mmCIF file of C-alpha atoms in Angstrom:
data_model
loop_
_atom_site.group_PDB
_atom_site.id
_atom_site.type_symbol
_atom_site.label_atom_id
_atom_site.label_comp_id
_atom_site.label_asym_id
_atom_site.label_seq_id
_atom_site.Cartn_x
_atom_site.Cartn_y
_atom_site.Cartn_z
ATOM 1 C CA MET A 610 0.079 -0.005 0.171
ATOM 2 C CA PRO A 611 1.499 3.261 -0.986
ATOM 3 C CA ASP A 612 1.845 6.252 1.407
ATOM 4 C CA ILE A 613 -0.905 8.599 0.649
ATOM 5 C CA SER A 614 -0.317 12.181 1.917
ATOM 6 C CA VAL A 615 -2.998 15.110 2.333
ATOM 7 C CA VAL A 616 -2.293 18.209 -0.135
ATOM 8 C CA TYR A 617 -3.351 21.364 1.886
ATOM 9 C CA PRO A 618 -4.418 24.339 -0.095
ATOM 10 C CA SER A 619 -1.708 26.185 1.508
ATOM 11 C CA ASP A 620 0.863 23.850 0.228
ATOM 12 C CA ARG A 621 1.657 25.718 -3.386
ATOM 13 C CA ALA A 622 4.101 23.220 -4.749
ATOM 14 C CA GLY A 623 2.058 20.470 -3.859
ATOM 15 C CA VAL A 624 -0.847 22.063 -5.532
ATOM 16 C CA ALA A 625 0.950 22.954 -8.721
ATOM 17 C CA ALA A 626 2.130 19.321 -8.685
ATOM 18 C CA VAL A 627 -1.311 18.076 -8.505
ATOM 19 C CA ARG A 628 -2.588 20.727 -11.154
ATOM 20 C CA ALA A 629 0.399 19.254 -13.490
ATOM 21 C CA LEU A 630 -0.218 15.613 -13.254
ATOM 22 C CA LEU A 631 -4.038 16.397 -14.011
ATOM 23 C CA ALA A 632 -3.198 18.534 -16.631
ATOM 24 C CA LYS A 633 -0.927 15.751 -18.081
ATOM 25 C CA GLU A 634 -3.887 13.349 -17.932
ATOM 26 C CA GLY A 635 -6.252 15.637 -19.633
ATOM 27 C CA LEU A 636 -8.079 17.065 -16.561
ATOM 28 C CA ARG A 637 -8.098 20.165 -14.758
ATOM 29 C CA LEU A 638 -8.200 20.914 -11.044
ATOM 30 C CA ASP A 639 -11.884 21.887 -9.717
ATOM 31 C CA PRO A 640 -12.092 24.903 -7.657
ATOM 32 C CA ARG A 641 -14.399 23.535 -5.323
ATOM 33 C CA LEU A 642 -12.178 20.855 -3.856
ATOM 34 C CA ASP A 643 -12.421 20.349 0.283
ATOM 35 C CA TYR A 644 -9.914 17.341 0.397
ATOM 36 C CA THR A 645 -6.782 16.400 -1.770
ATOM 37 C CA CYS A 646 -4.380 13.832 -1.303
ATOM 38 C CA ALA A 647 -1.426 12.653 -3.547
ATOM 39 C CA VAL A 648 1.062 9.824 -3.522
ATOM 40 C CA TYR A 649 4.721 10.868 -4.370
ATOM 41 C CA ASP A 650 7.568 8.878 -5.621
ATOM 42 C CA GLU A 651 11.078 8.844 -4.301
ATOM 43 C CA HIS A 652 11.916 12.176 -5.989
ATOM 44 C CA ARG A 653 8.843 13.769 -4.327
ATOM 45 C CA ALA A 654 6.943 13.913 -7.782
ATOM 46 C CA VAL A 655 3.436 13.301 -7.638
ATOM 47 C CA ILE A 656 2.137 10.056 -9.510
ATOM 48 C CA ALA A 657 -1.295 9.683 -8.376
ATOM 49 C CA THR A 658 -4.115 12.137 -6.802
ATOM 50 C CA GLY A 659 -7.339 12.374 -5.779
ATOM 51 C CA SER A 660 -9.835 14.727 -4.192
ATOM 52 C CA CYS A 661 -13.240 15.273 -2.652
ATOM 53 C CA THR A 662 -16.101 17.558 -2.590
ATOM 54 C CA GLY A 663 -18.957 16.881 -0.385
ATOM 55 C CA ASN A 664 -20.158 13.421 -0.935
ATOM 56 C CA THR A 665 -18.098 13.386 -4.481
ATOM 57 C CA LEU A 666 -15.121 11.988 -5.828
ATOM 58 C CA ARG A 667 -13.100 14.206 -8.171
ATOM 59 C CA CYS A 668 -9.921 14.958 -9.840
ATOM 60 C CA LEU A 669 -8.690 11.247 -9.759
ATOM 61 C CA ALA A 670 -5.445 10.613 -11.809
ATOM 62 C CA VAL A 671 -2.459 8.251 -11.769
ATOM 63 C CA ASP A 672 0.647 8.962 -14.099
ATOM 64 C CA ALA A 673 0.455 7.175 -17.366
ATOM 65 C CA SER A 674 3.818 5.546 -16.428
ATOM 66 C CA ARG A 675 2.723 4.093 -13.139
ATOM 67 C CA GLN A 676 -0.645 2.714 -14.079
ATOM 68 C CA GLY A 677 -1.064 -0.774 -13.265
ATOM 69 C CA GLU A 678 0.334 -0.507 -9.754
ATOM 70 C CA GLY A 679 -2.869 -0.372 -7.770
ATOM 71 C CA LEU A 680 -2.536 3.271 -7.097
ATOM 72 C CA LEU A 681 -6.144 3.907 -8.309
ATOM 73 C CA ASN A 682 -7.275 1.347 -6.060
ATOM 74 C CA ALA A 683 -5.423 2.810 -3.236
ATOM 75 C CA LEU A 684 -6.219 6.392 -3.697
ATOM 76 C CA LEU A 685 -10.132 5.204 -3.965
ATOM 77 C CA THR A 686 -10.001 3.170 -0.592
ATOM 78 C CA HIS A 687 -8.467 6.114 1.080
ATOM 79 C CA LEU A 688 -11.117 8.597 -0.363
ATOM 80 C CA LEU A 689 -13.683 6.285 0.755
ATOM 81 C CA ASP A 690 -12.171 6.114 4.245
ATOM 82 C CA VAL A 691 -12.511 9.814 4.193
ATOM 83 C CA GLN A 692 -16.217 9.901 3.055
ATOM 84 C CA GLN A 693 -17.106 7.300 5.412
ATOM 85 C CA ALA A 694 -15.699 9.679 8.124
ATOM 86 C CA ARG A 695 -17.966 12.290 6.751
ATOM 87 C CA GLY A 696 -20.831 9.882 7.422
ATOM 88 C CA ASN A 697 -21.485 9.936 3.484
ATOM 89 C CA SER A 698 -23.463 7.150 1.823
ATOM 90 C CA PRO A 699 -23.708 6.691 -0.989
ATOM 91 C CA VAL A 700 -20.688 8.198 -2.771
ATOM 92 C CA PHE A 701 -20.536 9.467 -6.134
ATOM 93 C CA LEU A 702 -17.987 10.275 -8.930
ATOM 94 C CA TYR A 703 -17.944 11.577 -12.354
ATOM 95 C CA THR A 704 -15.097 10.587 -14.841
ATOM 96 C CA LYS A 705 -14.288 10.614 -18.410
ATOM 97 C CA CYS A 706 -16.014 7.785 -20.464
ATOM 98 C CA ALA A 707 -12.656 6.007 -21.090
ATOM 99 C CA SER A 708 -12.142 5.702 -17.184
ATOM 100 C CA ALA A 709 -15.561 4.403 -16.289
ATOM 101 C CA ARG A 710 -14.431 0.644 -16.772
ATOM 102 C CA PHE A 711 -11.862 0.899 -14.186
ATOM 103 C CA PHE A 712 -14.036 2.306 -11.522
ATOM 104 C CA GLY A 713 -16.811 -0.057 -12.501
ATOM 105 C CA ASP A 714 -14.103 -2.888 -11.420
ATOM 106 C CA LEU A 715 -13.368 -0.907 -8.070
ATOM 107 C CA GLY A 716 -16.885 -1.088 -6.990
ATOM 108 C CA PHE A 717 -18.912 1.884 -8.748
ATOM 109 C CA TYR A 718 -22.066 1.794 -11.015
ATOM 110 C CA GLU A 719 -23.239 3.808 -13.502
ATOM 111 C CA ILE A 720 -26.299 5.926 -13.272
ATOM 112 C CA ALA A 721 -25.873 7.931 -16.578
ATOM 113 C CA ARG A 722 -23.235 9.230 -19.171
ATOM 114 C CA VAL A 723 -23.007 11.897 -21.708
ATOM 115 C CA PRO A 724 -21.373 10.078 -24.624
ATOM 116 C CA ASP A 725 -17.825 11.829 -25.325
ATOM 117 C CA HIS A 726 -17.771 13.641 -21.879
ATOM 118 C CA VAL A 727 -18.569 12.058 -18.432
ATOM 119 C CA VAL A 728 -20.168 8.985 -16.534
ATOM 120 C CA PHE A 729 -21.752 9.665 -13.526
ATOM 121 C CA MET A 730 -21.173 6.719 -11.249
ATOM 122 C CA GLU A 731 -22.214 5.868 -7.538
ATOM 123 C CA ASN A 732 -20.456 3.134 -5.021
ATOM 124 C CA THR A 733 -24.075 1.582 -4.377
ATOM 125 C CA ARG A 734 -25.725 -0.959 -6.692
ATOM 126 C CA TRP A 735 -29.284 0.070 -5.974
ATOM 127 C CA GLY A 736 -28.887 3.713 -5.069
ATOM 128 C CA PHE A 737 -30.610 5.242 -7.904
ATOM 129 C CA SER A 738 -33.276 2.619 -8.422
ATOM 130 C CA ASP A 739 -33.985 2.611 -4.577
ATOM 131 C CA TYR A 740 -34.511 6.962 -5.311
ATOM 132 C CA LEU A 741 -37.014 6.058 -8.203
ATOM 133 C CA LYS A 742 -38.921 3.837 -5.991
ATOM 134 C CA LYS A 743 -38.970 6.404 -3.399
ATOM 135 C CA LEU A 744 -40.346 8.933 -5.918
ATOM 136 C CA GLN A 745 -42.951 6.446 -6.954
ATOM 137 C CA ALA A 746 -43.823 5.813 -3.540
ATOM 138 C CA GLU A 747 -44.362 9.214 -2.676
ATOM 139 C CA THR A 748 -46.854 9.855 -5.711
ATOM 140 C CA PRO A 749 -50.504 9.524 -4.901
ATOM 141 C CA ALA A 750 -52.294 6.742 -6.745
ATOM 142 C CA GLY A 751 -54.599 7.246 -9.597
ATOM 143 C CA ASP A 752 -54.168 8.108 -13.240
ATOM 144 C CA ALA A 753 -52.670 11.372 -14.474
ATOM 145 C CA ARG A 754 -52.470 12.017 -18.119
ATOM 146 C CA ARG A 755 -50.638 15.268 -18.282
ATOM 147 C CA VAL A 756 -47.644 15.053 -15.924
ATOM 148 C CA ALA A 757 -45.198 17.979 -15.469
ATOM 149 C CA ALA A 758 -42.010 18.912 -13.312
ATOM 150 C CA ILE A 759 -40.517 21.834 -11.768
ATOM 151 C CA VAL A 760 -37.064 22.158 -10.034
ATOM 152 C CA MET A 761 -36.341 25.098 -7.877
ATOM 153 C CA ASN A 762 -34.014 25.753 -5.174
ATOM 154 C CA ALA A 763 -36.423 28.612 -3.759
ATOM 155 C CA ASN A 764 -34.097 30.381 -1.703
ATOM 156 C CA PRO A 765 -36.381 31.753 -0.470
ATOM 157 C CA PHE A 766 -39.703 30.658 -2.155
ATOM 158 C CA THR A 767 -41.054 34.002 -3.829
ATOM 159 C CA ILE A 768 -44.316 34.873 -5.619
ATOM 160 C CA GLY A 769 -42.192 34.192 -8.536
ATOM 161 C CA HIS A 770 -41.937 30.528 -7.806
ATOM 162 C CA GLN A 771 -45.442 30.465 -6.599
ATOM 163 C CA TYR A 772 -46.867 31.716 -9.963
ATOM 164 C CA LEU A 773 -44.524 29.377 -12.029
ATOM 165 C CA THR A 774 -46.335 26.350 -9.983
ATOM 166 C CA GLU A 775 -49.625 27.641 -10.282
ATOM 167 C CA ARG A 776 -49.380 27.941 -14.021
ATOM 168 C CA ALA A 777 -47.993 24.497 -14.200
ATOM 169 C CA ALA A 778 -50.996 23.014 -11.664
ATOM 170 C CA GLN A 779 -53.477 24.825 -13.749
ATOM 171 C CA GLU A 780 -52.215 23.020 -17.116
ATOM 172 C CA ASN A 781 -51.516 19.633 -15.700
ATOM 173 C CA ASP A 782 -52.935 16.987 -13.875
ATOM 174 C CA ARG A 783 -50.043 16.310 -11.785
ATOM 175 C CA VAL A 784 -46.945 18.499 -10.961
ATOM 176 C CA HIS A 785 -43.802 16.928 -9.397
ATOM 177 C CA LEU A 786 -42.125 19.644 -7.715
ATOM 178 C CA PHE A 787 -38.387 18.930 -6.925
ATOM 179 C CA ILE A 788 -36.796 20.861 -4.197
ATOM 180 C CA VAL A 789 -33.023 20.976 -4.571
ATOM 181 C CA SER A 790 -31.465 19.099 -1.237
ATOM 182 C CA GLU A 791 -27.964 20.400 -1.516
ATOM 183 C CA ASP A 792 -27.364 22.718 1.491
ATOM 184 C CA ALA A 793 -25.485 25.405 -0.299
ATOM 185 C CA SER A 794 -27.786 28.296 0.085
ATOM 186 C CA PHE A 795 -28.338 31.204 2.701
ATOM 187 C CA PHE A 796 -31.755 29.568 3.710
ATOM 188 C CA PRO A 797 -31.317 26.158 5.161
ATOM 189 C CA HIS A 798 -32.684 23.249 3.533
ATOM 190 C CA ASP A 799 -35.486 22.127 5.906
ATOM 191 C CA VAL A 800 -36.835 26.089 5.901
ATOM 192 C CA ARG A 801 -36.851 25.724 1.897
ATOM 193 C CA VAL A 802 -38.690 22.885 2.253
ATOM 194 C CA ARG A 803 -41.237 24.066 4.609
ATOM 195 C CA LEU A 804 -41.610 27.442 2.914
ATOM 196 C CA VAL A 805 -42.556 25.723 -0.550
ATOM 197 C CA ARG A 806 -44.951 23.335 1.132
ATOM 198 C CA GLU A 807 -46.654 26.016 2.671
ATOM 199 C CA GLY A 808 -46.676 28.158 -0.296
ATOM 200 C CA THR A 809 -48.278 25.392 -2.700
ATOM 201 C CA ALA A 810 -50.556 24.021 0.209
ATOM 202 C CA HIS A 811 -53.388 25.497 -2.135
ATOM 203 C CA LEU A 812 -52.550 23.144 -4.903
ATOM 204 C CA PRO A 813 -53.703 19.586 -4.482
ATOM 205 C CA ASN A 814 -52.324 18.076 -7.505
ATOM 206 C CA VAL A 815 -48.443 19.306 -6.716
ATOM 207 C CA VAL A 816 -46.316 16.430 -5.099
ATOM 208 C CA LEU A 817 -43.268 17.603 -3.345
ATOM 209 C CA HIS A 818 -39.836 15.672 -3.525
ATOM 210 C CA GLU A 819 -36.683 16.354 -2.595
ATOM 211 C CA SER A 820 -33.937 16.156 -5.176
ATOM 212 C CA GLY A 821 -31.560 14.196 -3.123
ATOM 213 C CA SER A 822 -28.042 13.787 -4.985
ATOM 214 C CA TYR A 823 -29.867 13.069 -8.376
ATOM 215 C CA ILE A 824 -30.960 16.438 -9.550
ATOM 216 C CA VAL A 825 -29.195 19.726 -9.295
ATOM 217 C CA SER A 826 -26.558 18.797 -7.000
ATOM 218 C CA GLN A 827 -22.714 19.163 -6.364
ATOM 219 C CA ALA A 828 -22.358 15.802 -7.960
ATOM 220 C CA THR A 829 -24.666 16.402 -10.969
ATOM 221 C CA PHE A 830 -24.519 20.013 -11.583
ATOM 222 C CA PRO A 831 -21.664 21.753 -9.552
ATOM 223 C CA SER A 832 -21.783 24.782 -11.766
ATOM 224 C CA TYR A 833 -25.268 25.619 -10.211
ATOM 225 C CA PHE A 834 -23.787 26.885 -7.207
ATOM 226 C CA GLN A 835 -21.154 29.389 -8.366
ATOM 227 C CA LYS A 836 -19.675 30.871 -11.540
ATOM 228 C CA ASP A 837 -17.950 28.483 -13.959
ATOM 229 C CA GLU A 838 -16.546 28.241 -17.483
ATOM 230 C CA ASP A 839 -19.429 28.138 -20.154
ATOM 231 C CA ASP A 840 -18.479 24.919 -21.541
ATOM 232 C CA ALA A 841 -18.148 23.236 -18.057
ATOM 233 C CA ILE A 842 -21.704 24.492 -17.333
ATOM 234 C CA ARG A 843 -23.173 23.070 -20.398
ATOM 235 C CA GLY A 844 -21.076 19.800 -19.722
ATOM 236 C CA HIS A 845 -22.942 19.717 -16.217
ATOM 237 C CA ALA A 846 -26.331 20.639 -17.226
ATOM 238 C CA GLN A 847 -26.202 17.956 -20.104
ATOM 239 C CA LEU A 848 -25.405 15.389 -17.211
ATOM 240 C CA ASP A 849 -27.899 16.657 -14.815
ATOM 241 C CA LEU A 850 -30.673 16.374 -17.590
ATOM 242 C CA THR A 851 -29.555 12.855 -18.609
ATOM 243 C CA VAL A 852 -30.547 11.882 -15.202
ATOM 244 C CA PHE A 853 -33.526 13.707 -14.998
ATOM 245 C CA THR A 854 -35.040 12.091 -18.146
ATOM 246 C CA LYS A 855 -34.345 8.935 -16.197
ATOM 247 C CA ILE A 856 -36.540 10.210 -13.286
ATOM 248 C CA ALA A 857 -39.221 11.706 -15.877
ATOM 249 C CA ALA A 858 -39.594 7.876 -17.298
ATOM 250 C CA ALA A 859 -40.292 6.547 -13.950
ATOM 251 C CA LEU A 860 -42.627 9.133 -13.306
ATOM 252 C CA ARG A 861 -44.247 9.467 -16.799
ATOM 253 C CA ILE A 862 -43.184 13.172 -16.880
ATOM 254 C CA THR A 863 -43.861 14.821 -20.425
ATOM 255 C CA ARG A 864 -43.196 18.419 -19.410
ATOM 256 C CA ARG A 865 -40.788 20.684 -17.642
ATOM 257 C CA TYR A 866 -41.612 24.062 -16.437
ATOM 258 C CA VAL A 867 -38.859 26.517 -16.147
ATOM 259 C CA GLY A 868 -39.005 30.567 -15.362
ATOM 260 C CA ALA A 869 -37.550 32.694 -18.149
ATOM 261 C CA GLU A 870 -34.226 33.788 -17.233
ATOM 262 C CA ARG A 871 -32.335 37.091 -17.864
ATOM 263 C CA ALA A 872 -29.818 37.691 -14.956
ATOM 264 C CA SER A 873 -28.226 34.542 -14.108
ATOM 265 C CA ARG A 874 -25.844 33.164 -16.601
ATOM 266 C CA VAL A 875 -25.914 29.741 -15.079
ATOM 267 C CA THR A 876 -29.481 29.119 -15.329
ATOM 268 C CA SER A 877 -29.428 30.797 -18.856
ATOM 269 C CA LEU A 878 -27.144 28.120 -20.114
ATOM 270 C CA TYR A 879 -28.915 25.598 -18.329
ATOM 271 C CA ASN A 880 -32.148 26.412 -19.979
ATOM 272 C CA GLU A 881 -30.374 26.763 -23.548
ATOM 273 C CA THR A 882 -29.384 23.125 -22.755
ATOM 274 C CA MET A 883 -32.835 21.921 -21.745
ATOM 275 C CA ARG A 884 -34.377 23.651 -24.876
ATOM 276 C CA THR A 885 -32.255 21.174 -27.109
ATOM 277 C CA LEU A 886 -31.850 18.153 -24.704
ATOM 278 C CA LEU A 887 -35.683 17.644 -23.251
ATOM 279 C CA PRO A 888 -37.611 17.365 -26.634
ATOM 280 C CA GLN A 889 -35.084 14.695 -27.808
ATOM 281 C CA ALA A 890 -36.250 12.671 -25.074
ATOM 282 C CA GLY A 891 -40.043 13.234 -25.398
ATOM 283 C CA ILE A 892 -40.252 16.030 -22.735
ATOM 284 C CA ALA A 893 -41.698 19.317 -23.715
ATOM 285 C CA TYR A 894 -39.894 22.222 -22.789
ATOM 286 C CA GLU A 895 -42.281 24.946 -21.144
ATOM 287 C CA ILE A 896 -40.696 28.394 -20.533
ATOM 288 C CA ILE A 897 -42.830 30.772 -18.497
ATOM 289 C CA PRO A 898 -42.211 34.656 -18.445
ATOM 290 C CA ARG A 899 -41.303 35.742 -14.827
ATOM 291 C CA LYS A 900 -43.588 37.321 -12.568
ATOM 292 C CA GLU A 901 -42.860 40.990 -12.338
ATOM 293 C CA TYR A 902 -42.789 43.574 -9.792
ATOM 294 C CA ALA A 903 -42.117 47.235 -10.545
ATOM 295 C CA GLY A 904 -40.917 46.584 -13.865
ATOM 296 C CA ALA A 905 -38.471 43.800 -12.930
ATOM 297 C CA PRO A 906 -38.580 39.952 -12.915
ATOM 298 C CA VAL A 907 -39.169 38.870 -9.011
ATOM 299 C CA SER A 908 -36.439 36.484 -8.189
ATOM 300 C CA ALA A 909 -34.776 35.191 -4.973
ATOM 301 C CA SER A 910 -32.043 37.298 -5.640
ATOM 302 C CA THR A 911 -34.150 40.219 -5.515
ATOM 303 C CA VAL A 912 -35.514 39.144 -2.203
ATOM 304 C CA ARG A 913 -31.931 38.473 -0.761
ATOM 305 C CA ARG A 914 -30.756 41.832 -1.946
ATOM 306 C CA CYS A 915 -33.608 43.511 -0.279
ATOM 307 C CA ILE A 916 -32.654 41.951 3.053
ATOM 308 C CA LYS A 917 -28.998 42.611 2.619
ATOM 309 C CA GLY A 918 -29.876 46.427 2.087
ATOM 310 C CA GLY A 919 -32.412 46.361 5.121
ATOM 311 C CA ASP A 920 -35.430 47.163 2.738
ATOM 312 C CA LEU A 921 -37.571 44.726 4.461
ATOM 313 C CA SER A 922 -40.658 46.927 3.524
ATOM 314 C CA ALA A 923 -40.487 45.791 -0.280
ATOM 315 C CA LEU A 924 -40.727 41.981 1.120
ATOM 316 C CA ALA A 925 -44.546 41.930 1.055
ATOM 317 C CA ALA A 926 -44.728 42.453 -2.695
ATOM 318 C CA LEU A 927 -42.044 39.682 -3.774
ATOM 319 C CA VAL A 928 -42.976 36.934 -1.409
ATOM 320 C CA PRO A 929 -46.083 34.943 -0.116
ATOM 321 C CA PRO A 930 -47.660 35.703 3.021
ATOM 322 C CA THR A 931 -45.732 32.344 4.443
ATOM 323 C CA THR A 932 -42.313 33.339 3.410
ATOM 324 C CA LEU A 933 -42.962 36.826 4.738
ATOM 325 C CA ALA A 934 -43.973 35.575 8.004
ATOM 326 C CA TYR A 935 -40.848 33.525 8.275
ATOM 327 C CA LEU A 936 -38.793 36.578 7.215
ATOM 328 C CA ARG A 937 -40.312 38.563 9.982
ATOM 329 C CA SER A 938 -39.755 36.007 12.547
ATOM 330 C CA GLU A 939 -36.823 35.751 15.131
ATOM 331 C CA GLU A 940 -36.373 32.272 13.501
ATOM 332 C CA SER A 941 -35.049 33.694 10.513
ATOM 333 C CA ALA A 942 -32.882 36.197 12.414
ATOM 334 C CA PRO A 943 -29.226 34.141 11.674
ATOM 335 C CA VAL A 944 -30.476 33.911 7.923
ATOM 336 C CA ARG A 945 -30.736 37.602 7.759
ATOM 337 C CA ARG A 946 -27.719 38.272 9.377
ATOM 338 C CA ALA A 947 -25.656 35.947 7.194
ATOM 339 C CA ILE A 948 -27.080 37.864 3.960
ATOM 340 C CA ALA A 949 -26.530 41.059 5.306
ATOM 341 C CA GLN A 950 -22.990 40.223 6.053
ATOM 342 C CA ALA A 951 -22.271 38.388 2.540
ATOM 343 C CA GLU A 952 -20.287 40.213 0.075
ATOM 344 C CA ASP A 953 -22.705 38.760 -2.743
ATOM 345 C CA VAL A 954 -25.755 37.336 -2.455
ATOM 346 C CA VAL A 955 -26.896 37.070 -6.297
ATOM 347 C CA HIS A 956 -26.950 33.610 -7.679
ATOM 348 C CA TYR A 957 -25.240 33.555 -10.800
#
């Protein structure tokens, strides 16, 4: 078993060596890593490396001259120990198509792939199929001919989110509303779920689901959470939508509703990719003009800007009464404080 060393962000030489090996193997260093390790040779050159972000494994590479020595297996064992210590199960990775077979031999199972780009895998054989069964169990019995879907982060839930959901509910027999589970927002996951549930309680044909790690997560679509290069955003969007089409097939979803986007570069590129890919899978792409207030689209970013600027009086026109009650409560004080202290509260 080779010695595996942690590479800390402050270790500039170590990070540079990791970056060089990745580049040599046709990869780039992910800017969102929270753990990196490496195997060094006798000359202190990095010959293998791997990293983590949340519950995902990333940036795995072995120098071509040292392949076949069991280094990848050793790295995976080490990184899975790190993930186990974090309490993460299952663990996900995405890798180049040419490398998927090697990870399959080491206990990872394919969920979806974007040909010539990326394969999405997890270390649990039945993880994704169990997730699909869970979604089906959450769906009420009874036939629904027109079935639609919405995916939202709701950071927080606004009248724009409510308007989009009401429109979909009016035009379909059933609407599956997926709430992004990743806790990478100002508003905690449990709060976002609660506000969506309260804000859609008057719509009996809306079924709420948590997205888990399979829709708009750091595993499938890390670019959603911050700026990134356009080609990376499109690639991540393709992967996320490839997984979504499998979910849509299990739930008989034939339409996906999205709000028109002008401010967020990431969401705009995601919507462009959706417009192309969804119809190829037999899913109609329904883009709905944004709800407006004072001549501007209502968005969660607008709400957060108001909170940051101390303009709480404007919130009543931007969020449903249920969200407003939360924002005026003492419970929301830590969230409002975090927004007020943040340098940037706009979703890219």
